[in-house]
XYZ file of C-alpha atoms in Angstrom:
436
model
C 32.053 -33.558 -5.201
C 29.731 -30.579 -5.227
C 26.803 -31.025 -2.781
C 23.627 -31.817 -4.693
C 25.499 -32.843 -7.865
C 24.496 -36.127 -9.504
C 26.714 -39.090 -8.680
C 26.121 -41.072 -11.881
C 25.963 -39.327 -15.256
C 25.357 -40.935 -18.641
C 25.895 -38.648 -21.629
C 24.808 -40.035 -25.008
C 26.082 -43.493 -24.109
C 26.174 -46.284 -26.663
C 27.355 -49.763 -25.696
C 26.560 -53.401 -26.211
C 27.048 -56.564 -24.217
C 28.479 -59.870 -25.384
C 26.008 -62.116 -23.585
C 24.380 -63.618 -26.653
C 25.263 -66.820 -28.431
C 28.901 -67.018 -29.573
C 29.605 -63.665 -27.907
C 27.126 -61.743 -30.020
C 25.263 -58.851 -28.359
C 22.070 -59.638 -26.530
C 21.236 -55.991 -25.982
C 22.772 -52.555 -25.916
C 22.447 -48.852 -25.200
C 21.850 -46.280 -27.923
C 22.431 -42.684 -26.887
C 21.276 -43.300 -23.300
C 21.294 -40.301 -20.972
C 20.665 -40.010 -17.223
C 21.759 -38.114 -14.124
C 21.297 -40.032 -10.864
C 21.838 -38.549 -7.422
C 21.823 -40.103 -3.957
C 18.938 -42.485 -3.322
C 17.643 -45.758 -4.705
C 17.123 -45.854 -8.464
C 15.539 -48.865 -10.152
C 16.350 -49.338 -13.831
C 13.520 -51.472 -15.173
C 14.143 -53.495 -18.301
C 15.198 -56.804 -19.826
C 18.606 -57.864 -21.183
C 17.376 -57.069 -24.702
C 16.817 -53.494 -23.511
C 20.485 -53.139 -22.549
C 20.463 -53.903 -18.815
C 23.556 -56.134 -19.073
C 25.483 -53.468 -20.971
C 24.452 -50.827 -18.422
C 25.637 -52.983 -15.507
C 29.062 -53.434 -17.115
C 29.461 -49.697 -17.705
C 28.446 -48.627 -14.196
C 30.754 -51.213 -12.632
C 33.667 -49.784 -14.628
C 34.328 -53.094 -16.351
C 33.866 -51.862 -19.908
C 34.132 -48.502 -21.679
C 31.253 -47.140 -23.764
C 31.428 -47.251 -27.553
C 30.333 -43.622 -27.577
C 29.445 -40.993 -25.009
C 30.619 -40.688 -21.409
C 29.970 -42.535 -18.156
C 30.915 -40.633 -15.007
C 30.757 -41.679 -11.363
C 31.482 -38.750 -9.045
C 32.960 -36.920 -12.019
C 35.364 -39.686 -13.067
C 35.322 -42.443 -15.646
C 34.993 -45.650 -13.593
C 36.698 -47.700 -16.310
C 39.868 -45.565 -16.064
C 39.846 -44.748 -12.334
C 40.790 -47.565 -9.937
C 40.099 -45.368 -6.917
C 36.538 -44.812 -8.162
C 35.976 -48.532 -8.783
C 37.116 -49.200 -5.200
C 34.082 -47.259 -3.985
C 31.585 -49.057 -6.225
C 29.792 -52.110 -4.863
C 28.879 -54.547 -7.633
C 26.596 -57.568 -7.879
C 27.014 -59.043 -11.346
C 24.859 -61.384 -13.377
C 27.045 -64.379 -12.494
C 29.245 -64.911 -9.409
C 32.808 -63.624 -9.840
C 34.454 -64.327 -6.501
C 38.261 -64.312 -6.394
C 39.880 -67.723 -6.503
C 40.247 -69.352 -3.124
C 39.958 -72.723 -1.457
C 37.304 -71.428 0.920
C 34.838 -68.586 1.143
C 36.961 -67.077 3.919
C 40.099 -66.986 1.758
C 38.171 -65.674 -1.256
C 36.645 -62.845 0.745
C 40.055 -62.109 2.269
C 41.471 -61.471 -1.206
C 38.562 -59.177 -2.123
C 38.779 -57.206 1.120
C 42.557 -56.837 0.872
C 42.196 -55.487 -2.671
C 40.027 -52.626 -1.539
C 41.946 -51.915 1.675
C 39.295 -53.161 4.087
C 40.076 -55.206 7.228
C 39.960 -58.924 6.485
C 38.334 -59.600 9.838
C 35.155 -57.906 8.568
C 34.217 -60.906 6.371
C 32.219 -62.618 9.113
C 30.357 -59.395 9.944
C 29.438 -58.815 6.304
C 27.922 -62.285 5.969
C 26.213 -62.068 9.349
C 24.472 -58.858 8.267
C 22.667 -60.860 5.568
C 22.056 -63.906 7.755
C 24.478 -66.142 5.806
C 27.375 -66.362 8.288
C 27.645 -70.202 7.982
C 28.884 -69.747 4.398
C 32.227 -68.412 5.681
C 33.458 -71.902 6.604
C 32.382 -73.471 3.323
C 34.633 -74.380 0.437
C 34.133 -72.044 -2.491
C 33.595 -74.935 -4.910
C 30.710 -76.196 -2.758
C 28.661 -73.009 -3.107
C 25.553 -73.037 -5.219
C 24.921 -70.256 -7.731
C 22.591 -68.458 -5.281
C 24.994 -68.874 -2.334
C 27.913 -67.452 -4.333
C 25.756 -64.442 -5.285
C 24.876 -63.977 -1.605
C 28.603 -63.751 -0.765
C 29.107 -61.238 -3.586
C 26.142 -59.193 -2.381
C 27.621 -59.096 1.129
C 30.894 -57.797 -0.327
C 29.050 -55.189 -2.400
C 27.112 -53.914 0.601
C 30.331 -53.661 2.626
C 32.229 -51.300 0.304
C 33.781 -48.551 2.467
C 32.464 -45.048 1.774
C 30.448 -46.184 -1.250
C 29.711 -43.787 -4.070
C 27.633 -46.246 -6.075
C 26.094 -49.679 -5.648
C 25.287 -51.330 -8.973
C 23.212 -54.423 -8.239
C 21.869 -56.727 -10.944
C 18.727 -58.549 -9.716
C 19.729 -58.601 -6.015
C 16.460 -60.320 -5.055
C 16.672 -63.123 -7.630
C 18.905 -66.173 -7.177
C 20.468 -64.804 -4.002
C 20.467 -67.126 -0.997
C 19.708 -64.416 1.568
C 17.126 -65.642 4.102
C 15.479 -62.234 4.476
C 15.135 -59.796 1.562
C 14.073 -57.225 4.135
C 17.598 -57.154 5.571
C 18.935 -56.322 2.122
C 16.356 -53.568 1.660
C 17.181 -52.048 5.059
C 20.894 -52.012 4.280
C 20.346 -50.456 0.856
C 18.073 -47.818 2.336
C 20.688 -46.992 5.004
C 23.421 -46.647 2.363
C 21.282 -44.371 0.199
C 20.367 -42.246 3.217
C 24.109 -41.895 3.818
C 24.565 -40.323 0.386
C 25.247 -43.308 -1.880
C 23.600 -43.815 -5.251
C 22.005 -47.267 -5.365
C 21.167 -48.543 -8.853
C 18.938 -51.606 -8.829
C 18.869 -53.152 -12.328
C 15.881 -55.470 -12.576
C 13.094 -56.827 -14.737
C 10.771 -57.137 -11.719
C 8.287 -54.333 -11.153
C 7.615 -55.801 -7.700
C 11.256 -55.392 -6.611
C 11.434 -51.925 -8.157
C 8.291 -50.683 -6.394
C 9.322 -52.193 -3.053
C 12.473 -50.113 -2.687
C 13.119 -47.447 -5.312
C 12.773 -43.692 -4.948
C 12.700 -43.416 -8.746
C 11.983 -46.003 -11.441
C 13.687 -45.469 -14.801
C 12.259 -47.459 -17.717
C 14.948 -48.715 -20.084
C 13.331 -49.447 -23.436
C 15.452 -50.820 -26.302
C 18.599 -49.064 -25.220
C 17.177 -45.711 -24.122
C 15.943 -44.504 -20.735
C 12.572 -43.238 -21.894
C 10.612 -42.666 -18.684
C 11.168 -41.880 -15.026
C 8.360 -42.432 -12.528
C 8.052 -42.125 -8.721
C 9.080 -45.207 -6.801
C 5.522 -46.261 -5.940
C 5.133 -47.271 -9.593
C 1.461 -46.276 -9.722
C 1.862 -44.755 -13.200
C 4.028 -47.491 -14.703
C 1.178 -49.163 -16.573
C -1.010 -46.087 -16.959
C -1.667 -44.339 -20.244
C -0.788 -40.626 -20.413
C -3.662 -38.163 -20.601
C -2.046 -36.643 -23.702
C -2.002 -39.899 -25.664
C -2.772 -39.636 -29.359
C -6.492 -39.790 -30.254
C -7.599 -43.353 -30.767
C -4.459 -44.808 -29.167
C -5.034 -48.184 -27.547
C -4.950 -47.949 -23.762
C -3.007 -50.664 -21.933
C -5.178 -52.828 -19.741
C -5.002 -52.869 -15.959
C -5.976 -55.785 -13.771
C -8.001 -55.845 -10.563
C -8.401 -58.828 -8.242
C -11.669 -59.034 -6.304
C -11.935 -61.406 -3.343
C -15.538 -62.142 -2.400
C -17.424 -64.412 -0.018
C -19.798 -67.005 -1.413
C -23.077 -67.325 0.444
C -23.049 -71.098 -0.018
C -20.599 -73.696 -1.378
C -20.074 -73.287 -5.091
C -22.647 -75.315 -6.975
C -22.513 -75.028 -10.710
C -26.140 -76.184 -11.046
C -27.597 -73.430 -8.925
C -29.380 -70.468 -10.427
C -26.964 -68.247 -12.361
C -28.216 -65.129 -10.605
C -27.412 -66.430 -7.086
C -25.179 -64.014 -5.149
C -21.509 -64.775 -5.714
C -18.742 -64.610 -8.277
C -20.919 -65.752 -11.177
C -23.574 -63.157 -10.502
C -21.008 -60.377 -10.101
C -19.130 -61.373 -13.263
C -22.360 -61.537 -15.264
C -23.405 -58.106 -13.985
C -20.024 -56.636 -14.959
C -20.150 -58.091 -18.480
C -22.412 -55.258 -19.616
C -20.367 -52.504 -17.967
C -18.414 -50.276 -20.377
C -15.726 -49.912 -17.696
C -14.859 -53.637 -17.815
C -13.215 -55.397 -20.746
C -13.081 -58.925 -19.322
C -14.053 -60.785 -16.172
C -13.158 -64.287 -15.039
C -13.497 -66.068 -11.727
C -11.769 -68.838 -9.834
C -13.468 -70.704 -6.941
C -11.442 -70.692 -3.744
C -10.717 -73.641 -1.411
C -13.889 -75.253 -0.137
C -16.077 -72.972 -2.211
C -16.373 -70.443 0.634
C -14.721 -67.682 -1.363
C -13.912 -66.823 -4.960
C -11.500 -64.556 -6.787
C -12.751 -62.424 -9.636
C -10.142 -61.135 -12.084
C -11.070 -57.966 -13.944
C -9.399 -56.433 -16.984
C -10.150 -52.784 -17.666
C -8.741 -49.668 -19.287
C -9.203 -47.461 -16.221
C -8.595 -48.711 -12.672
C -10.806 -46.179 -10.891
C -13.764 -46.602 -13.255
C -13.537 -50.391 -12.959
C -13.435 -50.237 -9.152
C -16.578 -48.080 -9.082
C -18.315 -50.483 -11.477
C -17.407 -53.418 -9.200
C -18.809 -51.672 -6.135
C -22.034 -50.731 -7.927
C -22.525 -54.258 -9.291
C -21.821 -55.811 -5.888
C -24.452 -53.590 -4.280
C -27.038 -54.480 -6.935
C -26.347 -58.212 -6.739
C -25.999 -58.281 -2.930
C -22.512 -59.793 -3.160
C -20.216 -59.635 -0.117
C -16.823 -58.238 -1.144
C -13.752 -58.956 0.984
C -11.110 -56.944 -0.890
C -10.236 -55.263 -4.175
C -6.523 -55.170 -5.003
C -4.353 -54.174 -7.937
C -1.382 -56.464 -8.675
C 1.927 -54.984 -9.747
C 2.146 -54.460 -13.521
C 4.329 -56.830 -15.481
C 7.196 -55.706 -17.678
C 4.882 -56.365 -20.652
C 2.340 -53.912 -19.180
C 5.051 -51.300 -18.626
C 6.245 -51.635 -22.206
C 2.736 -51.222 -23.575
C 2.206 -48.069 -21.513
C 5.672 -46.760 -22.421
C 4.847 -47.052 -26.111
C 1.852 -44.791 -25.506
C 3.997 -42.324 -23.597
C 6.354 -42.140 -26.569
C 3.418 -41.564 -28.919
C 2.085 -38.821 -26.636
C 5.474 -37.113 -26.397
C 6.339 -37.293 -30.092
C 3.389 -38.336 -32.290
C 4.087 -40.404 -35.375
C 4.838 -38.354 -38.489
C 1.904 -38.576 -40.941
C 2.627 -40.371 -44.194
C 4.192 -38.001 -46.687
C 4.802 -35.215 -44.159
C 8.303 -33.718 -43.871
C 10.498 -34.908 -41.014
C 10.310 -32.789 -37.889
C 9.620 -32.809 -34.173
C 6.567 -35.024 -34.645
C 8.739 -37.982 -35.555
C 9.271 -40.707 -32.965
C 12.729 -41.132 -31.382
C 15.018 -43.700 -33.041
C 13.968 -47.227 -32.121
C 10.597 -46.171 -30.711
C 7.652 -48.200 -31.954
C 4.073 -47.083 -32.259
C 1.771 -49.691 -30.698
C -0.825 -51.365 -32.897
C -4.067 -49.443 -32.839
C -2.499 -46.017 -32.345
C -4.223 -44.807 -35.516
C -7.403 -46.864 -36.080
C -9.199 -46.860 -39.392
C -11.998 -44.305 -39.723
C -15.342 -45.731 -38.670
C -13.825 -48.590 -36.656
C -16.320 -49.742 -33.984
C -15.430 -48.943 -30.371
C -14.319 -51.788 -28.173
C -17.322 -53.385 -26.475
C -17.544 -55.151 -23.106
C -16.775 -58.839 -23.164
C -18.572 -61.784 -21.679
C -17.550 -63.627 -18.560
C -15.653 -66.898 -18.368
C -14.392 -69.116 -15.585
C -10.759 -70.220 -15.321
C -9.515 -73.199 -13.389
C -13.070 -74.391 -12.715
C -14.802 -77.677 -13.618
C -16.809 -77.658 -16.864
C -20.173 -76.103 -16.291
C -22.992 -74.447 -18.147
C -22.032 -70.790 -18.102
C -24.740 -68.201 -17.449
C -25.922 -66.236 -20.446
C -23.744 -63.194 -20.974
C -25.088 -59.853 -22.011
C -24.158 -58.739 -25.493
C -21.513 -61.335 -26.378
C -20.564 -64.984 -26.337
C -18.274 -66.291 -23.563
C -14.669 -65.333 -24.124
C -11.357 -65.990 -22.450
C -9.906 -63.470 -20.057
C -8.382 -60.530 -21.854
C -10.037 -61.059 -25.245
C -12.427 -58.542 -26.721
C -15.941 -59.106 -28.006
C -14.985 -57.415 -31.233
C -12.396 -60.160 -31.844
C -9.478 -57.754 -31.816
C -6.463 -59.147 -29.981
C -4.732 -57.040 -27.362
C -1.808 -54.876 -28.411
C 1.317 -56.914 -28.920
C 4.484 -56.356 -26.953
C 6.663 -54.066 -29.081
C 9.761 -55.947 -28.009
C 10.494 -59.670 -28.207
C 11.774 -59.774 -24.662
C 9.669 -61.550 -22.059
C 11.048 -59.740 -19.019
C 12.354 -62.964 -17.500
C 15.588 -63.103 -15.510
C 18.521 -63.687 -17.849
C 20.704 -66.739 -17.648
C 24.284 -66.171 -16.477
C 25.876 -65.804 -19.890
C 28.418 -63.033 -19.410
C 32.123 -63.726 -19.419
C 34.594 -63.232 -16.575
C 35.461 -59.780 -15.327
C 38.027 -58.322 -13.022
C 37.572 -55.883 -10.198
C 35.248 -56.009 -7.269
């Protein structure tokens, strides 16, 4: 292999899985392209986006319908020597038949030419050494996946590790051990592909995050994931901006008393003050244990502007803030932002205009609100509302009636998810495969 050359290459790849009901496709790839070098790459998407099909291709267990898949310059489906250097964690456990875990691992290690005595060391590295003496039939789903993960991480001289949700339904006591091992393998020159629907797992480990949207890798962002749910600065005029969320932990000056004056320092006062801020779309609070603290949840279009508005309102209301944090975006948030990125890159062709570069890529959807009607009123701040709190007389809100978190005063619902997928972990529906 040429130094610096990509390890994994996808060239116009089309494929589909057979994980749906009665063997029908659940998702697929449609002209997907990528070039992945050494390091940790997270492919973020749901089964409906083609993650199952991608996992099968990279593991060398299925050929593409069109295009090429190369691992170190070879087709993994046709090259047994290449597959021997690919560590795989599949959707469902696929351990070789054996009466015990020890005998099953012995078969797998013998097949790839590794010493059979290394089975205990592989399990010990993940903290699951006691599984070696167990009968294979006694393993739970998560324990069997832990054994498979240990085998995947122990591939000699690995070129590629293709891991499907390695931090979900895996009975490894410490995810940190898995992360350390993956980081060591990538530092040694391996390409680690983490296929997941969890933005938290992707941000915790990846050097690059690749967003798989309805069969196409449409975005690549740095591993910190800070831009995953952010709208591009070149978005089309009037395009709806995806919301961001901020969590504000604050100290209450006295136990929460819903009959006290609404302007008393605390979560209520801060939420009421923020209801008139143009930087905040929604605010809701939840009293903490014992009423000594509260959590304020803020929805906004711009994280920095909302944080400044929170600080200003806290200073005016004399509220003691403990922390302001930004939770990881959900897959729904990433999809909403990705739709805007597609609009910014290739704006929708105006009605009646000839086809050209302004047309969206195949399968790309323009989010609702990308082209609002002329004269439509701008979105106004919303009122405050409590969640998870006993019924109480809410303080008067400025400019609007109380509304639930995330709803707008104008009555317009938030932009809908362009895809029907919910980003949840798929059920083990794939059929048996060979290889390790």
